[in-house]
Amino acid sequence: MHSTAIELGRQLGPLRRSLLRATREAAQLPDIPDSHIEVMRALTDRPSMSPGALAAHLNLARSTVSNLIKAMVDAGLVERSISSGDLRSATLTASPKAVHLLAEYDAVSSQVLSDALDELTPDNRRALSAAIPALAEITAILSRRPS
C-alpha cells in the first residue's frame, strides 16, 4: 500500500469535517447532516429525480434513500410529488429552502477555503493547486467502482 494513500486517507476526513464546521460557524448555518447535503446537491444538479434514480446516483440502498427523503421532506428540504400517470411513482426536487442553503453553504465554504489558502506558504498553495486535477481524477476513479 502506498504511504501516500494512507496519509491522504488520514487527512481527507478531518479536512472535510473542519471545513464543514468552519463554514457553519462563519455563516451560522444549521447543522445539516452530510447525507442531506449530498441529496440536496444531487437534486440541484439533476432536478426531478425518482427515489430509485437518486439511490442509484448516490450509490445508496433504496431504503436508505427513502429514510433520508422522509426526514428531508419533514425538514422542508425536499419536495416530493406524485406522478400524475402512476400513483406509485414520485419525483423529488430540492426545495427553494434547500437551494438557498446550498448556495449559501457553497459561497461561505469557498470564502473559508480562500481565507485558509491565504495562510499557506506560496509553495504549499502551488502544490495544492497542482494536486487538484489528481484529486478530481481519484474522485472519478472511485465513483466508477462498484460498491
mmCIF file of C-alpha atoms in Angstrom:
data_model
loop_
_atom_site.group_PDB
_atom_site.id
_atom_site.type_symbol
_atom_site.label_atom_id
_atom_site.label_comp_id
_atom_site.label_asym_id
_atom_site.label_seq_id
_atom_site.Cartn_x
_atom_site.Cartn_y
_atom_site.Cartn_z
ATOM 1 C CA MET A 1 0.000 0.000 0.000
ATOM 2 C CA HIS A 2 1.260 3.469 -0.852
ATOM 3 C CA SER A 3 2.177 5.683 2.074
ATOM 4 C CA THR A 4 0.550 8.488 0.056
ATOM 5 C CA ALA A 5 -2.761 6.592 0.150
ATOM 6 C CA ILE A 6 -2.524 6.128 3.901
ATOM 7 C CA GLU A 7 -1.734 9.787 4.574
ATOM 8 C CA LEU A 8 -4.326 11.075 2.088
ATOM 9 C CA GLY A 9 -6.978 8.902 3.710
ATOM 10 C CA ARG A 10 -6.000 10.212 7.136
ATOM 11 C CA GLN A 11 -6.227 13.844 6.009
ATOM 12 C CA LEU A 12 -9.427 13.870 3.936
ATOM 13 C CA GLY A 13 -11.933 13.134 6.715
ATOM 14 C CA PRO A 14 -10.581 15.727 9.158
ATOM 15 C CA LEU A 15 -10.265 18.276 6.324
ATOM 16 C CA ARG A 16 -13.893 17.762 5.284
ATOM 17 C CA ARG A 17 -15.152 17.960 8.872
ATOM 18 C CA SER A 18 -13.033 21.045 9.635
ATOM 19 C CA LEU A 19 -14.294 22.816 6.527
ATOM 20 C CA LEU A 20 -17.901 21.950 7.344
ATOM 21 C CA ARG A 21 -17.535 23.153 10.953
ATOM 22 C CA ALA A 22 -15.761 26.386 9.937
ATOM 23 C CA THR A 23 -18.375 27.064 7.250
ATOM 24 C CA ARG A 24 -21.281 26.506 9.623
ATOM 25 C CA GLU A 25 -19.684 28.746 12.235
ATOM 26 C CA ALA A 26 -18.824 31.517 9.758
ATOM 27 C CA ALA A 27 -22.383 31.788 8.433
ATOM 28 C CA GLN A 28 -24.295 30.409 11.409
ATOM 29 C CA LEU A 29 -25.756 27.771 9.093
ATOM 30 C CA PRO A 30 -27.931 24.993 10.503
ATOM 31 C CA ASP A 31 -26.322 21.667 11.340
ATOM 32 C CA ILE A 32 -27.364 19.696 8.258
ATOM 33 C CA PRO A 33 -26.018 16.126 8.036
ATOM 34 C CA ASP A 34 -23.575 15.362 5.217
ATOM 35 C CA SER A 35 -26.035 12.871 3.765
ATOM 36 C CA HIS A 36 -28.668 15.614 3.446
ATOM 37 C CA ILE A 37 -26.157 17.904 1.745
ATOM 38 C CA GLU A 38 -25.342 15.123 -0.738
ATOM 39 C CA VAL A 39 -29.036 14.670 -1.536
ATOM 40 C CA MET A 40 -29.560 18.429 -1.892
ATOM 41 C CA ARG A 41 -26.544 18.688 -4.193
ATOM 42 C CA ALA A 42 -27.755 15.761 -6.310
ATOM 43 C CA LEU A 43 -31.252 17.229 -6.623
ATOM 44 C CA THR A 44 -29.963 20.665 -7.592
ATOM 45 C CA ASP A 45 -27.614 19.136 -10.177
ATOM 46 C CA ARG A 46 -30.292 16.808 -11.579
ATOM 47 C CA PRO A 47 -33.767 18.060 -10.660
ATOM 48 C CA SER A 48 -36.834 15.859 -10.749
ATOM 49 C CA MET A 49 -35.245 12.504 -9.956
ATOM 50 C CA SER A 50 -37.175 9.485 -8.792
ATOM 51 C CA PRO A 51 -36.182 7.943 -5.452
ATOM 52 C CA GLY A 52 -34.709 4.968 -7.328
ATOM 53 C CA ALA A 53 -32.644 7.218 -9.604
ATOM 54 C CA LEU A 54 -31.428 9.178 -6.581
ATOM 55 C CA ALA A 55 -30.429 5.936 -4.808
ATOM 56 C CA ALA A 56 -28.503 4.816 -7.891
ATOM 57 C CA HIS A 57 -26.881 8.243 -8.316
ATOM 58 C CA LEU A 58 -25.706 8.296 -4.693
ATOM 59 C CA ASN A 59 -24.903 4.589 -4.688
ATOM 60 C CA LEU A 60 -27.157 4.024 -1.671
ATOM 61 C CA ALA A 61 -29.796 1.435 -0.864
ATOM 62 C CA ARG A 62 -33.364 2.431 -1.714
ATOM 63 C CA SER A 63 -34.391 2.022 1.918
ATOM 64 C CA THR A 64 -31.640 4.431 2.999
ATOM 65 C CA VAL A 65 -32.785 6.989 0.430
ATOM 66 C CA SER A 66 -36.394 6.505 1.496
ATOM 67 C CA ASN A 67 -35.487 7.330 5.104
ATOM 68 C CA LEU A 68 -33.399 10.333 4.015
ATOM 69 C CA ILE A 69 -36.196 11.652 1.833
ATOM 70 C CA LYS A 70 -38.786 11.326 4.600
ATOM 71 C CA ALA A 71 -36.585 13.290 7.015
ATOM 72 C CA MET A 72 -35.758 15.897 4.377
ATOM 73 C CA VAL A 73 -39.388 16.379 3.329
ATOM 74 C CA ASP A 74 -40.240 16.874 7.016
ATOM 75 C CA ALA A 75 -37.417 19.458 7.266
ATOM 76 C CA GLY A 76 -38.623 21.305 4.171
ATOM 77 C CA LEU A 77 -35.508 20.470 2.150
ATOM 78 C CA VAL A 78 -37.051 18.141 -0.448
ATOM 79 C CA GLU A 79 -40.327 18.350 -2.292
ATOM 80 C CA ARG A 80 -41.921 15.073 -3.287
ATOM 81 C CA SER A 81 -44.631 14.991 -5.911
ATOM 82 C CA ILE A 82 -46.610 12.007 -7.120
ATOM 83 C CA SER A 83 -46.513 11.413 -10.863
ATOM 84 C CA SER A 84 -49.882 12.013 -12.463
ATOM 85 C CA GLY A 85 -49.630 8.902 -14.669
ATOM 86 C CA ASP A 86 -48.523 6.470 -11.961
ATOM 87 C CA LEU A 87 -49.528 6.989 -8.340
ATOM 88 C CA ARG A 88 -46.716 4.664 -7.212
ATOM 89 C CA SER A 89 -44.093 6.886 -8.841
ATOM 90 C CA ALA A 90 -42.700 10.028 -7.208
ATOM 91 C CA THR A 91 -40.496 12.863 -8.349
ATOM 92 C CA LEU A 92 -38.063 14.544 -5.985
ATOM 93 C CA THR A 93 -36.817 18.110 -6.225
ATOM 94 C CA ALA A 94 -34.764 20.287 -3.925
ATOM 95 C CA SER A 95 -36.983 22.823 -2.177
ATOM 96 C CA PRO A 96 -36.273 26.547 -2.530
ATOM 97 C CA LYS A 97 -35.050 26.417 1.093
ATOM 98 C CA ALA A 98 -32.544 23.678 0.165
ATOM 99 C CA VAL A 99 -31.357 25.545 -2.930
ATOM 100 C CA HIS A 100 -30.821 28.685 -0.829
ATOM 101 C CA LEU A 101 -28.990 26.823 1.969
ATOM 102 C CA LEU A 102 -26.757 25.001 -0.505
ATOM 103 C CA ALA A 103 -25.876 28.231 -2.340
ATOM 104 C CA GLU A 104 -25.095 29.929 0.965
ATOM 105 C CA TYR A 105 -23.040 26.957 2.146
ATOM 106 C CA ASP A 106 -21.057 26.909 -1.117
ATOM 107 C CA ALA A 107 -20.374 30.652 -1.042
ATOM 108 C CA VAL A 108 -19.271 30.665 2.593
ATOM 109 C CA SER A 109 -17.288 27.447 2.154
ATOM 110 C CA SER A 110 -15.402 28.979 -0.794
ATOM 111 C CA GLN A 111 -14.581 32.052 1.279
ATOM 112 C CA VAL A 112 -13.455 29.968 4.265
ATOM 113 C CA LEU A 113 -11.201 27.917 1.987
ATOM 114 C CA SER A 114 -9.865 31.040 0.291
ATOM 115 C CA ASP A 115 -9.005 32.555 3.662
ATOM 116 C CA ALA A 116 -7.234 29.354 4.715
ATOM 117 C CA LEU A 117 -5.321 29.190 1.418
ATOM 118 C CA ASP A 118 -4.126 32.752 2.023
ATOM 119 C CA GLU A 119 -2.408 31.496 5.179
ATOM 120 C CA LEU A 120 -0.463 28.799 3.327
ATOM 121 C CA THR A 121 3.049 29.336 2.091
ATOM 122 C CA PRO A 122 3.302 30.095 -1.644
ATOM 123 C CA ASP A 123 4.916 26.670 -2.192
ATOM 124 C CA ASN A 124 2.028 24.885 -0.474
ATOM 125 C CA ARG A 125 -0.541 26.928 -2.441
ATOM 126 C CA ARG A 126 1.185 25.906 -5.692
ATOM 127 C CA ALA A 127 1.370 22.255 -4.584
ATOM 128 C CA LEU A 128 -2.308 22.230 -3.673
ATOM 129 C CA SER A 129 -3.260 23.878 -6.953
ATOM 130 C CA ALA A 130 -1.217 21.297 -8.870
ATOM 131 C CA ALA A 131 -2.915 18.456 -6.948
ATOM 132 C CA ILE A 132 -6.482 19.470 -7.852
ATOM 133 C CA PRO A 133 -6.574 17.575 -11.193
ATOM 134 C CA ALA A 134 -5.255 14.448 -9.455
ATOM 135 C CA LEU A 135 -7.917 14.720 -6.742
ATOM 136 C CA ALA A 136 -10.610 15.083 -9.401
ATOM 137 C CA GLU A 137 -9.251 12.013 -11.173
ATOM 138 C CA ILE A 138 -9.242 9.985 -7.944
ATOM 139 C CA THR A 139 -12.875 11.016 -7.369
ATOM 140 C CA ALA A 140 -13.794 9.876 -10.887
ATOM 141 C CA ILE A 141 -11.978 6.551 -10.470
ATOM 142 C CA LEU A 142 -13.634 5.833 -7.128
ATOM 143 C CA SER A 143 -17.055 6.829 -8.496
ATOM 144 C CA ARG A 144 -16.789 4.245 -11.265
ATOM 145 C CA ARG A 145 -16.077 1.370 -8.905
ATOM 146 C CA PRO A 146 -18.948 -0.882 -7.869
ATOM 147 C CA SER A 147 -19.879 -0.739 -4.210
#
